[in-house]
CSV table of C-alpha atoms in Angstrom, one decimal:
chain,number,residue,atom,x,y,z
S,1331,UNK,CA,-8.4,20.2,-95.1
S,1332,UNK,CA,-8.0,22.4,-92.0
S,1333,UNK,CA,-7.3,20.1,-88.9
S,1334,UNK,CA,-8.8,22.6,-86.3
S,1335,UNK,CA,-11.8,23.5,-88.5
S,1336,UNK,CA,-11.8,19.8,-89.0
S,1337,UNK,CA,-12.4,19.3,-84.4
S,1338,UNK,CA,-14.3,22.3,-84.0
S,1339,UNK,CA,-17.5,21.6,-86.2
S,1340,UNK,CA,-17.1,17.6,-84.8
S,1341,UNK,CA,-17.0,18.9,-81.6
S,1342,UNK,CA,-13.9,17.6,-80.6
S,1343,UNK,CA,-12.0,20.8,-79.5
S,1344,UNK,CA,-11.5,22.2,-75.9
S,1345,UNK,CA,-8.5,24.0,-75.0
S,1346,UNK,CA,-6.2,25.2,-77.2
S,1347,UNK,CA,-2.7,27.1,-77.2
S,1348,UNK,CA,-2.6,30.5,-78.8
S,1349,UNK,CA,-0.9,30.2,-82.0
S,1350,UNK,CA,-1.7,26.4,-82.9
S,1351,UNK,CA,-3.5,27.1,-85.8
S,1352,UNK,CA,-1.7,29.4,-87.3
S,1353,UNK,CA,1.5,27.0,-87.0
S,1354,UNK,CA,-0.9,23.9,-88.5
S,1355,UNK,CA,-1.7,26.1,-91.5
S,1356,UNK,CA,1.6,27.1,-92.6
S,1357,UNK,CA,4.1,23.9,-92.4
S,1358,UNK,CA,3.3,20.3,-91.6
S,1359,UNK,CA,3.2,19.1,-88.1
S,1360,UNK,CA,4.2,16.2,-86.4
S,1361,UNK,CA,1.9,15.7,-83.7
S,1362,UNK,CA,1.9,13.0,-80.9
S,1363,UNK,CA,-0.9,12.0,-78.5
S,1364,UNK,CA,-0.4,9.6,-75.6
S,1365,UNK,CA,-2.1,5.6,-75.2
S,1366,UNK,CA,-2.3,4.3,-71.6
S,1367,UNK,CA,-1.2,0.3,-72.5
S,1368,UNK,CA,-2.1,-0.9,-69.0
S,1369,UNK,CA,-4.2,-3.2,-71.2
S,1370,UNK,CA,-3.8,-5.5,-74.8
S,1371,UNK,CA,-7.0,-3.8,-76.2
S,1372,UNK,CA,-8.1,-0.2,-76.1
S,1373,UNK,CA,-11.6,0.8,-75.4
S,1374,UNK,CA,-14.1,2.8,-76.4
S,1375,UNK,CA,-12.8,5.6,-74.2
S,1376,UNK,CA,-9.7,6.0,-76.2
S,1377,UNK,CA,-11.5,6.5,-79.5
S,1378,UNK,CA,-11.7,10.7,-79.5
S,1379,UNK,CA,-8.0,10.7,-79.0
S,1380,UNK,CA,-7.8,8.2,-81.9
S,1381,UNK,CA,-10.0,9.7,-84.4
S,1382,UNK,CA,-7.8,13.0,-83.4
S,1383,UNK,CA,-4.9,11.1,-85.0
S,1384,UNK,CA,-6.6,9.9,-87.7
S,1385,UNK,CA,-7.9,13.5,-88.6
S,1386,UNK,CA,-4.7,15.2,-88.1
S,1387,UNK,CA,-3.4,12.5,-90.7
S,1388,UNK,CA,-5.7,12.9,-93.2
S,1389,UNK,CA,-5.3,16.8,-93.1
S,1390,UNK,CA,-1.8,16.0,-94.2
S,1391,UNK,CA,0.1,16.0,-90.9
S,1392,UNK,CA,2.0,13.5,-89.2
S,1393,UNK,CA,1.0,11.5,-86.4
S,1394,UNK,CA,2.7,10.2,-83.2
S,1395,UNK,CA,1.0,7.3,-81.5
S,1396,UNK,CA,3.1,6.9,-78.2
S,1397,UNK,CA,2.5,4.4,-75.8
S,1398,UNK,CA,3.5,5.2,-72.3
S,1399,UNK,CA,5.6,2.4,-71.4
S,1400,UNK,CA,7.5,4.1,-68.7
S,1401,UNK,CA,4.6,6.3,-67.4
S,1402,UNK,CA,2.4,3.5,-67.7
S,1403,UNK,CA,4.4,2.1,-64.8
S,1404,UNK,CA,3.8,4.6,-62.4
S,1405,UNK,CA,0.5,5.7,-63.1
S,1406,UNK,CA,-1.3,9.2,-63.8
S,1407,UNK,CA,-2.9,11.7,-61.0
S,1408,UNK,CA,-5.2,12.9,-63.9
S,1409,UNK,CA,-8.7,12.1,-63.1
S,1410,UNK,CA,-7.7,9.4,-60.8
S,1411,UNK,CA,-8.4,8.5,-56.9
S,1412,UNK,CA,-6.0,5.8,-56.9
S,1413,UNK,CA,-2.8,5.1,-58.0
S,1414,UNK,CA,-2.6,1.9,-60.8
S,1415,UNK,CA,-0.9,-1.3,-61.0
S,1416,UNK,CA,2.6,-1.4,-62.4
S,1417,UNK,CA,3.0,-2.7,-65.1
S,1418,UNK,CA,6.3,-5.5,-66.1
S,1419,UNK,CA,8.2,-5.1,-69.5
S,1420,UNK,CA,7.2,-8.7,-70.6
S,1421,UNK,CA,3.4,-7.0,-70.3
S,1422,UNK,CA,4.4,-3.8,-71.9
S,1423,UNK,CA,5.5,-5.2,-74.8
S,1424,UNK,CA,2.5,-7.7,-75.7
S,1425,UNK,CA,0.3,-4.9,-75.0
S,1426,UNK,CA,2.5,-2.0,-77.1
S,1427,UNK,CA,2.2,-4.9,-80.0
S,1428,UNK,CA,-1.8,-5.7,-79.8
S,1429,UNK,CA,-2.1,-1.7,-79.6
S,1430,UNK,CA,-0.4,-1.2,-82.9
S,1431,UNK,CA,-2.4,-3.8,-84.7
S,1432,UNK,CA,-5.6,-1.7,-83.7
S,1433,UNK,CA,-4.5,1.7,-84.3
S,1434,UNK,CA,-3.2,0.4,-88.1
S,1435,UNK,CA,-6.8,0.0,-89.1
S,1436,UNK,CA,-7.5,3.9,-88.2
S,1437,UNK,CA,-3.9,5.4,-88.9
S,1438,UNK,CA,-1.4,4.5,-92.1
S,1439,UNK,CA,2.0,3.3,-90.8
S,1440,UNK,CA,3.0,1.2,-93.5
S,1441,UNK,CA,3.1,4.0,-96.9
S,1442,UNK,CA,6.4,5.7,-97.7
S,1443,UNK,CA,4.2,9.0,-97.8
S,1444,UNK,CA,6.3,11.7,-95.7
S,1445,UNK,CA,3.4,12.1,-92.7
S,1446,UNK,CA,2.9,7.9,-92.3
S,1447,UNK,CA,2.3,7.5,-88.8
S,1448,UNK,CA,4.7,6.3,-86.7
S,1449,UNK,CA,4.4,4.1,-82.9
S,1450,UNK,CA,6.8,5.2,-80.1
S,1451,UNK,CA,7.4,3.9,-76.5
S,1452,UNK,CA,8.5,6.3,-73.7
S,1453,UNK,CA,10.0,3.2,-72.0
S,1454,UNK,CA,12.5,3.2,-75.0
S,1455,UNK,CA,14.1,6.4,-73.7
S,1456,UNK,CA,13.2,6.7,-70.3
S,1457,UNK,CA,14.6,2.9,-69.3
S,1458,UNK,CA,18.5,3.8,-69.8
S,1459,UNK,CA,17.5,7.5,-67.8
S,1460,UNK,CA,19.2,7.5,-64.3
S,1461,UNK,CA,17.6,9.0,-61.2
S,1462,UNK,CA,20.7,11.5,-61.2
S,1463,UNK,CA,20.5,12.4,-65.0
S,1464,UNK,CA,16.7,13.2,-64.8
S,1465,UNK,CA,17.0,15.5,-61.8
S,1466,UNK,CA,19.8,17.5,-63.6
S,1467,UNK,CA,18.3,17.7,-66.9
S,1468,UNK,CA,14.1,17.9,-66.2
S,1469,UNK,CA,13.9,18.4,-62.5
S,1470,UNK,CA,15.9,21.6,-62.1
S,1471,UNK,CA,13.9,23.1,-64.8
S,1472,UNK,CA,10.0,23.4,-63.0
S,1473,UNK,CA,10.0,24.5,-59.8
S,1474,UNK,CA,7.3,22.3,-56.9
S,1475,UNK,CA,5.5,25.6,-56.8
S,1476,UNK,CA,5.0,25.3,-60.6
S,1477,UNK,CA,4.0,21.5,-60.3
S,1478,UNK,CA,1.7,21.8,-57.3
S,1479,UNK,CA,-0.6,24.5,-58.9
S,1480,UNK,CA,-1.5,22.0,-61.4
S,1481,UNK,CA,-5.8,21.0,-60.7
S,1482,UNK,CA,-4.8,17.4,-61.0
S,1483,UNK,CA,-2.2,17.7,-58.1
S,1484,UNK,CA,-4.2,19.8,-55.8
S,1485,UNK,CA,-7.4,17.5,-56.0
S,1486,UNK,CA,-5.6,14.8,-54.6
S,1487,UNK,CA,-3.4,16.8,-51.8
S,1488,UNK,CA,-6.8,18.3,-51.1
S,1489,UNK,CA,-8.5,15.1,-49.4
S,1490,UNK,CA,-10.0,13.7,-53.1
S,1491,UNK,CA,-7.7,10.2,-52.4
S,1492,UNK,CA,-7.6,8.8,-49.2
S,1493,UNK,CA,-3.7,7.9,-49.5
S,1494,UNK,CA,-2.9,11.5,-50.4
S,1495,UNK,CA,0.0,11.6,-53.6
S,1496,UNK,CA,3.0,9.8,-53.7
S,1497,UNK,CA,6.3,11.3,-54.8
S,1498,UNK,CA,6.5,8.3,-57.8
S,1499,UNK,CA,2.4,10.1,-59.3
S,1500,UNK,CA,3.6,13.4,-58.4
S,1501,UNK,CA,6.8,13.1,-61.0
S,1502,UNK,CA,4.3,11.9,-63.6
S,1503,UNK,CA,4.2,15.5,-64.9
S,1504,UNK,CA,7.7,15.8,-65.6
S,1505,UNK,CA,8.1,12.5,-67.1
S,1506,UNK,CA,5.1,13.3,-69.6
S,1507,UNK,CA,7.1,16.6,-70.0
S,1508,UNK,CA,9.8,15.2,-71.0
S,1509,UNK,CA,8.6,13.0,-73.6
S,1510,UNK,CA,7.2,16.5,-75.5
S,1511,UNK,CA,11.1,17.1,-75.0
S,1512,UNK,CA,12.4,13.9,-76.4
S,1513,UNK,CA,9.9,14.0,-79.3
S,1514,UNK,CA,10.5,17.8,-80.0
S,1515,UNK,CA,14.3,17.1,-80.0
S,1516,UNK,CA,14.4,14.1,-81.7
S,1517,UNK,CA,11.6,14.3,-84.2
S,1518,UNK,CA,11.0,18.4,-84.2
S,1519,UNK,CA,7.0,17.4,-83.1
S,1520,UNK,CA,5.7,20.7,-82.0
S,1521,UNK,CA,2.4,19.5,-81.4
S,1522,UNK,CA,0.9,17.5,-77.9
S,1523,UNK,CA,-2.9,16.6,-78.4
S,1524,UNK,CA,-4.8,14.6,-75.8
S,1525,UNK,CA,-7.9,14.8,-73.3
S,1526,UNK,CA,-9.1,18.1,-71.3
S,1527,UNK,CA,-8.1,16.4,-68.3
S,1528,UNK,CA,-4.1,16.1,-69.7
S,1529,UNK,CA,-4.0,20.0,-70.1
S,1530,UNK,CA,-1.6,20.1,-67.1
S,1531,UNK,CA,0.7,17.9,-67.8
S,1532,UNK,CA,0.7,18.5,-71.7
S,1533,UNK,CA,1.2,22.8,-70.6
S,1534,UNK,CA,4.2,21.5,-68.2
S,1535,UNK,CA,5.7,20.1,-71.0
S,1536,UNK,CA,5.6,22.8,-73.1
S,1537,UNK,CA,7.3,25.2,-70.1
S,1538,UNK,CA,10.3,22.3,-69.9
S,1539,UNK,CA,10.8,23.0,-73.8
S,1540,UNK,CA,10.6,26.7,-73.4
S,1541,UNK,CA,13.0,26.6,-70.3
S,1542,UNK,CA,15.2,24.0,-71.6
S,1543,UNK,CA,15.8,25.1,-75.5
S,1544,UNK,CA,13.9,27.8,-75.7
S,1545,UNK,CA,11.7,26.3,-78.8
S,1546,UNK,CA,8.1,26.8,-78.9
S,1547,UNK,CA,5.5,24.5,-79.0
S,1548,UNK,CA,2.0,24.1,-79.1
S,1549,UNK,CA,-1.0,22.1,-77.7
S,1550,UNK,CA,-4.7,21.4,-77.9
S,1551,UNK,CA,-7.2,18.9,-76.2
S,1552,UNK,CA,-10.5,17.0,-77.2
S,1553,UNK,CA,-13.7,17.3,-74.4
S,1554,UNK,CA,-14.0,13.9,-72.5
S,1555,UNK,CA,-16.5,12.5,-74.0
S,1556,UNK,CA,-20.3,12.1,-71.9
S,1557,UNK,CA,-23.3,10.7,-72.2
S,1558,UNK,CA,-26.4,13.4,-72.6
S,1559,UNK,CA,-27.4,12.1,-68.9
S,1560,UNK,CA,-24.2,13.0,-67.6
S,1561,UNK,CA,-22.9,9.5,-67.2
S,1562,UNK,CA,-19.5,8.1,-68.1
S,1563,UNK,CA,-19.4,7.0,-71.7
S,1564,UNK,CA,-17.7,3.7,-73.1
S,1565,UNK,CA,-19.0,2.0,-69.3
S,1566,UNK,CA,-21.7,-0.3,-69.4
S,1567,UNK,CA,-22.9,-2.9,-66.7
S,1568,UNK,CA,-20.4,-5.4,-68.0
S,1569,UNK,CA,-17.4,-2.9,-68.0
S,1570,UNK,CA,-15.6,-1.5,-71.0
S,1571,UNK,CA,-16.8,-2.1,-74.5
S,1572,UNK,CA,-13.1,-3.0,-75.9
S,1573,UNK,CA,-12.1,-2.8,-79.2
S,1574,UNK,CA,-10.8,-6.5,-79.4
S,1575,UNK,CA,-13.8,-8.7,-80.0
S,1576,UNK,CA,-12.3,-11.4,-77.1
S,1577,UNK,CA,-13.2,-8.6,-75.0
S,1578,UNK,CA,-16.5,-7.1,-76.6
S,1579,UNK,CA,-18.0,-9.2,-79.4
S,1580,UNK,CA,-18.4,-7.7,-82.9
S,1581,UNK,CA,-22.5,-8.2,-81.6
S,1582,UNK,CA,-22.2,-6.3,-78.3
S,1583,UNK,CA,-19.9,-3.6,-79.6
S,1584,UNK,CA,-22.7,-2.6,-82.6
S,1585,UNK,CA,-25.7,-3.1,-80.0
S,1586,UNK,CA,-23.6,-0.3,-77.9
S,1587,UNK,CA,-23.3,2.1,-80.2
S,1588,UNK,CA,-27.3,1.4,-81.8
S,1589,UNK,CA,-28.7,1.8,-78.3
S,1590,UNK,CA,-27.5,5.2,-77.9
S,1591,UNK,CA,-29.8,8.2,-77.4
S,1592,UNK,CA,-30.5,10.7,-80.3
S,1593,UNK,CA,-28.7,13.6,-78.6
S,1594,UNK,CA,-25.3,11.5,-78.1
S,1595,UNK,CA,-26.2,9.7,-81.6
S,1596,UNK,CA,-25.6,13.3,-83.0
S,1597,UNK,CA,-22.4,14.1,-81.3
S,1598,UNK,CA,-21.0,10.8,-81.6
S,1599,UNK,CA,-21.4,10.6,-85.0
S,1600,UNK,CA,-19.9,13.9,-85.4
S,1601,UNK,CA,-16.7,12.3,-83.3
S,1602,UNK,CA,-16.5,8.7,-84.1
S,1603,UNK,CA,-16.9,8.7,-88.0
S,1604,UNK,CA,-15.2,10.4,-91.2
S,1605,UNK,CA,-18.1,11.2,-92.8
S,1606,UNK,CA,-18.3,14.6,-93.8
S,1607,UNK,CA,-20.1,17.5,-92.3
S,1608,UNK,CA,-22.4,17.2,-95.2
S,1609,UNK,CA,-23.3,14.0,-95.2
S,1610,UNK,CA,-23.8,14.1,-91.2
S,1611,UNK,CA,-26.1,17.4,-91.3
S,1612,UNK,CA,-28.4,15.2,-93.8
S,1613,UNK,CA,-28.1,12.0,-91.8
S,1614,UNK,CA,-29.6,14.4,-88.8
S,1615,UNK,CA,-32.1,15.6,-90.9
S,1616,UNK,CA,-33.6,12.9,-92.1
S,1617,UNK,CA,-33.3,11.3,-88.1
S,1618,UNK,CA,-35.3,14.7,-87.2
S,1619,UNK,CA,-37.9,13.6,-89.4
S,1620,UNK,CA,-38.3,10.4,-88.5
S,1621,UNK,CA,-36.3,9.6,-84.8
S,1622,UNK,CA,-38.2,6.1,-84.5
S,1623,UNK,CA,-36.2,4.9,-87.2
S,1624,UNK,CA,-33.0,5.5,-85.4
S,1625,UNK,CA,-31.2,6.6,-88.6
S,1626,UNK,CA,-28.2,8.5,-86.7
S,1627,UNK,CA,-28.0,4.9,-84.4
S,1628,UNK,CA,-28.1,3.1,-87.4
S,1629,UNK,CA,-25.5,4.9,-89.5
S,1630,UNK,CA,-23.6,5.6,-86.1
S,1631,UNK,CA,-23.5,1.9,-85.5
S,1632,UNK,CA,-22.3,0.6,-89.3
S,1633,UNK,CA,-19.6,3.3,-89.7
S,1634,UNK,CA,-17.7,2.4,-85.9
S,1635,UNK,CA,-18.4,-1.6,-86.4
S,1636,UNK,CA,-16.7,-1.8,-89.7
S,1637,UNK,CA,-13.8,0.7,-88.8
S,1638,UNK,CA,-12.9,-1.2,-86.0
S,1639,UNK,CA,-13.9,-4.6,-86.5
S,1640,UNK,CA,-15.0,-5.1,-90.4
S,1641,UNK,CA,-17.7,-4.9,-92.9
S,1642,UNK,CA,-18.4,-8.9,-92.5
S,1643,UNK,CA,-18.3,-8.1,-88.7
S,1644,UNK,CA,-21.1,-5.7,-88.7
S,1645,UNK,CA,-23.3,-7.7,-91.6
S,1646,UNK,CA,-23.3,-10.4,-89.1
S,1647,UNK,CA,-24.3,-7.7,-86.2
S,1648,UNK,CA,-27.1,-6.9,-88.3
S,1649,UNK,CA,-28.3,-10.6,-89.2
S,1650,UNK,CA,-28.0,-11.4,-85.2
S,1651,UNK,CA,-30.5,-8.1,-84.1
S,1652,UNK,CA,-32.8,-9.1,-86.6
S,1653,UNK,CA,-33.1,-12.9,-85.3
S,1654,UNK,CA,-34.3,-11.5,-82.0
S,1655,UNK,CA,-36.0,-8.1,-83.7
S,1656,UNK,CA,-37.5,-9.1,-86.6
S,1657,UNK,CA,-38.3,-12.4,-89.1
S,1658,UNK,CA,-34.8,-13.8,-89.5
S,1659,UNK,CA,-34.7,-17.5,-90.7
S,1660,UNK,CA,-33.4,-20.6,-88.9
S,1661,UNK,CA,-30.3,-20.2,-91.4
S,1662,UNK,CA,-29.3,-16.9,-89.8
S,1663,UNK,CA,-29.4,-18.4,-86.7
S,1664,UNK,CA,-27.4,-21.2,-87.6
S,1665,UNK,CA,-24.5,-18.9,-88.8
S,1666,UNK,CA,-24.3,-17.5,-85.3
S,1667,UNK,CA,-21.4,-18.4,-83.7
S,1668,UNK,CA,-21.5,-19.4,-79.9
S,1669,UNK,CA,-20.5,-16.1,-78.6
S,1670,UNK,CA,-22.6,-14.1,-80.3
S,1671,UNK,CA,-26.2,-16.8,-79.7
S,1672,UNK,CA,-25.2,-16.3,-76.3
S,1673,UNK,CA,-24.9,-12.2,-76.6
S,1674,UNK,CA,-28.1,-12.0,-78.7
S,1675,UNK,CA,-29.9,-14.1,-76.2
S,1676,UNK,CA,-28.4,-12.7,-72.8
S,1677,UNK,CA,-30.9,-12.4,-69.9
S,1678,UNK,CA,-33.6,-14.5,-71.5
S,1679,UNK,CA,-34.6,-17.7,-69.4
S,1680,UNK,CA,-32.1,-20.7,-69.5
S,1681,UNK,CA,-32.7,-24.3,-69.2
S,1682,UNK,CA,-30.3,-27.3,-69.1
S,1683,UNK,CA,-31.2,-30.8,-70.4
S,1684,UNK,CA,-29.4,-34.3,-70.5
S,1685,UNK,CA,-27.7,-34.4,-73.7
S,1686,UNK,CA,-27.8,-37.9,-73.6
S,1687,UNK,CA,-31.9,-38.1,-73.6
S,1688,UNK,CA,-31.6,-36.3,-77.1
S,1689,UNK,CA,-29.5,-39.1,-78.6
S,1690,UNK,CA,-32.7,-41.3,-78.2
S,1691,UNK,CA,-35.0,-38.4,-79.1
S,1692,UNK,CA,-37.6,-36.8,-77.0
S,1693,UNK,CA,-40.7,-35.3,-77.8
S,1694,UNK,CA,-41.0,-31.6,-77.9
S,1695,UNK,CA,-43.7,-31.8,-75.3
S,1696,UNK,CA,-41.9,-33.6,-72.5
S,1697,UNK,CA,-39.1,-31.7,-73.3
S,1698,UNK,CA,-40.7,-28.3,-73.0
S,1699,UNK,CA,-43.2,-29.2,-70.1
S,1700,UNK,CA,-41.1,-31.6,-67.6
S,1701,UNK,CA,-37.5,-30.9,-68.2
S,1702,UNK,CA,-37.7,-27.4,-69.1
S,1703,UNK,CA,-40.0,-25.4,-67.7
S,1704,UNK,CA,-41.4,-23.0,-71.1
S,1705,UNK,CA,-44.7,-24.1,-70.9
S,1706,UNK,CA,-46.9,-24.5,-67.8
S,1707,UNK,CA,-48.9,-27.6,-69.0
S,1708,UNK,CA,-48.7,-29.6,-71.9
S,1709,UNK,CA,-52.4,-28.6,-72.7
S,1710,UNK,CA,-51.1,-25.2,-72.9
S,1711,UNK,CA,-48.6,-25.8,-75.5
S,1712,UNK,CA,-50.8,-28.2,-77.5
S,1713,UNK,CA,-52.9,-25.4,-77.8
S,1714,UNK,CA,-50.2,-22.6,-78.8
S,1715,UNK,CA,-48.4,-25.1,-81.0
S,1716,UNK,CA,-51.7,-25.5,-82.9
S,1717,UNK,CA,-52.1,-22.0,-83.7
S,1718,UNK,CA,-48.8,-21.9,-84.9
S,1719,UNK,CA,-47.5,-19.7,-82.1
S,1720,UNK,CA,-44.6,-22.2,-81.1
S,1721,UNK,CA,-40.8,-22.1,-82.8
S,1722,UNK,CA,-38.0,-24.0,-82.6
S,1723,UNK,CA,-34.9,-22.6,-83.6
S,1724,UNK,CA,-36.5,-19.8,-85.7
S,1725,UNK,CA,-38.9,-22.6,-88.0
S,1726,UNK,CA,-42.6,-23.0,-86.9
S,1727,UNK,CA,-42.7,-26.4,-84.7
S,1728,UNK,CA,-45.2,-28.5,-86.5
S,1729,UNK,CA,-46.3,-30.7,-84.2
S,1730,UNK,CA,-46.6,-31.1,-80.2
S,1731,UNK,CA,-45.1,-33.8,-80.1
S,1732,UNK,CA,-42.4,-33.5,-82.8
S,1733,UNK,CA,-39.1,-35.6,-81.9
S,1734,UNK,CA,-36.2,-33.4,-80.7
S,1735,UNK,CA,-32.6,-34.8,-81.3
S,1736,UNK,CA,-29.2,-33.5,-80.7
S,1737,UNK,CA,-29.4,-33.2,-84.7
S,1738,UNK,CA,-31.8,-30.3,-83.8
S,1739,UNK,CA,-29.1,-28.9,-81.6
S,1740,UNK,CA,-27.5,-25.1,-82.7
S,1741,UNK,CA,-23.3,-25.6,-81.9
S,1742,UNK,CA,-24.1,-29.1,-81.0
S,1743,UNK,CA,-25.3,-27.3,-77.9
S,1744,UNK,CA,-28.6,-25.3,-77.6
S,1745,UNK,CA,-32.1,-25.1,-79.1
S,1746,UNK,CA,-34.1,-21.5,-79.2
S,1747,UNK,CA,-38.1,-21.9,-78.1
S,1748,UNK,CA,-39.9,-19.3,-79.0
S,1749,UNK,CA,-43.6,-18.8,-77.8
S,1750,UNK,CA,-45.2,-16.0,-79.2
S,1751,UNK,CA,-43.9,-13.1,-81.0
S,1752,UNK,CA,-41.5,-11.9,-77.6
S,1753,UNK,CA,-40.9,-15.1,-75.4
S,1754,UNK,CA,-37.8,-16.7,-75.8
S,1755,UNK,CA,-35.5,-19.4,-73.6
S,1756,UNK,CA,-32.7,-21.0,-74.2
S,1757,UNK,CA,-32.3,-24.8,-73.9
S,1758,UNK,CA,-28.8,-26.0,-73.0
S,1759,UNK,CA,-27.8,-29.3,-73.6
S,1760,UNK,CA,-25.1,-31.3,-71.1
């Protein structure tokens, strides 16, 4: 397989250094691309960079994953307004360790085969680094005027940040340089891969290799990824949509990628799978046909649940969209575990009731009249329960007056009303 061939028909190639290709067809490469690990999970967001990895991998290179301990305590100009929290090593550490654990289900570090993947740390060589030793050895090498034509620098000297740029995000440049250095040194990687918007810093690296050893090197970049709209993808109203399911449940993180549009389902597809080209232009083909059956979403959705999270994951995804989409039992919704109930029925009205009134048992009419408000009167739901328009907890209620106990509870702790075909509300017991 041809890596670059492999981006460019995914639509996951932007820049790109003359002679990259040519190098990546005639030896194997070892490649490294940088991971932010200001948090224990990454997100959505990270995924093109990831999948780059994992292609550059399977085309029989051999990938780099490097966390940026040491420049993940200072913080990167790139896209930014604002400078980040600092991160402590005690953080670092926990984080660099969660990280691994997620890139090992897209990237093979444990095979002897010669291009496993490997995980490295900046912090490793930059903590031991004096002030002095940097300065002689990196800082004499790019000159400010080299540094300050860089976009991401003149942005923020140009009035984009209200603080300005301090010296400590100004150096970031050089100390991402220098980590092309290290690795090119140290590991003979002649490759730097990241985001459009790491161009400058991954090019300054590049000069401090030619300047310092004279060795060449090469880079290349992925587009940051969009929505069709224009808006910023991976961000939804309740942030992120994280990788680690304490973060983003299995549920939430398969809704995301479902509820896409058709023109990102067929890019993102394209990005965020390894299914082939030809499996992908029939998977658009048949969605062209057909678009309300949202078979791009679909197949979008399976393929990035069980890559990240698993196959059992995403079967449980599916069996909680169909309890509120289509004719799931009350055994489906028992399975639910609390998270994903709660998920599945987010937004819809919410009632609490005494707990202790359901030890005794209380009809389903007093309960769904006077201490939760689903039905206006009771000769309302007399009348709806009668035509068999009234559910609890997914099985047809059979009588108005039918005794509730906590035995009818879901986690010991709800029960699901549904009137009609659309009308839900969640009962919480306390």
């Amino acid at each position: 397989m041809n890596f670059v061939e492999e981006l460019r028909w995914r639509g996951m190639l932007q820049d790109m250094m003359p002679g990259t290709e040519e190098l990546l067809a005639k030896e194997q490469v070892t490649a490294y691309l940088g991971i932010d690990p200001t948090a224990d999970s990454l997100h959505i967001g990270h995924l093109c960079g990831v999948m780059m990895l994992r292609h550059l991998q399977r085309c029989g290179h051999k990938p780099l994953a490097l966390i940026g301990g040491a420049t993940g305590m200072i913080g990167d100009p790139s896209g930014k307004s604002a400078e980040r929290n600092l991160l402590n090593e005690e953080t670092l550490r926990h984080n660099q360790a969660c990280i691994k654990k997620q890139l090992a289900k897209f990237l093979d570090f444990e095979s002897d085969v010669p291009n496993r993947a490997e995980l490295v740390n900046n912090y490793d060589w930059m903590k031991e680094f004096t002030f002095l030793d940097f300065v002689r050895e990196v800082g004499k090498h790019i000159t400010v005027n080299y540094m300050m034509a860089k976009d991401s620098v003149k942005r923020r000297l140009n009035g984009e940040a209200r603080d300005g740029l301090s010296f400590t995000e100004f150096t970031y440049q050089l100390l991402q340089g220098y980590d092309f250095l290290h690795l090119n040194q140290t590991r003979g990687c002649k490759l730097q891969m990241g985001g459009s918007d790491q161009w400058g810093n991954i090019t300054t690296g590049a000069e401090l290799i030619r300047r310092t050893n004279g060795g060449e090197v090469f880079a290349l970049t992925c587009p940051l990824i969009t929505k069709a709209d224009g808006g910023k993808f991976g961000k939804t109203e309740s942030g992120n949509v994280w990788l680690d399911a304490k973060y983003t449940s299995p549920y939430k993180f398969f809704q995301f990628w479902l509820n896409v549009s058709d023109s990102d389902a067929e890019r993102y597809i394209k990005i965020f799978t390894a299914l082939s080209k030809e499996e992908i232009d029939a998977l658009i083909a048949e969605h062209q046909q057909a678009p309300h059956l949202r078979v791009l979403q679909k197949r979008l959705a399976k393929e990035v649940t069980i890559m990240v999270h698993s196959e059992e994951d995403y079967n449980a995804a599916v069996d909680a969209s169909n309890i509120l989409f289509g004719n799931a039992t009350s055994d489906a919704l028992r399975k639910l575990d609390e998270d994903t109930l709660l998920a599945v029925f987010e937004g819809v009205p919410q009632f609490e009731v005494s707990r202790d009134a359901l030890v005794e048992g209380v009809k389903a009419v007093d309960l769904f009249v006077d201490d939760a408000a689903v039905f206006a009167s009771k000769g309302e739901m007399r009348k709806l329960v009668q035509g068999g328009g009234v559910s609890l907890n997914k099985e047809k209620l059979a009588a108005f007056d039918q005794v509730i106990t906590t035995a009818d509870l879901l986690d010991e702790k709800y029960l699901l009303v549904q009137r009609g075909k659309k009308n839900y509300y969640l009962i919480i017991a306390k």
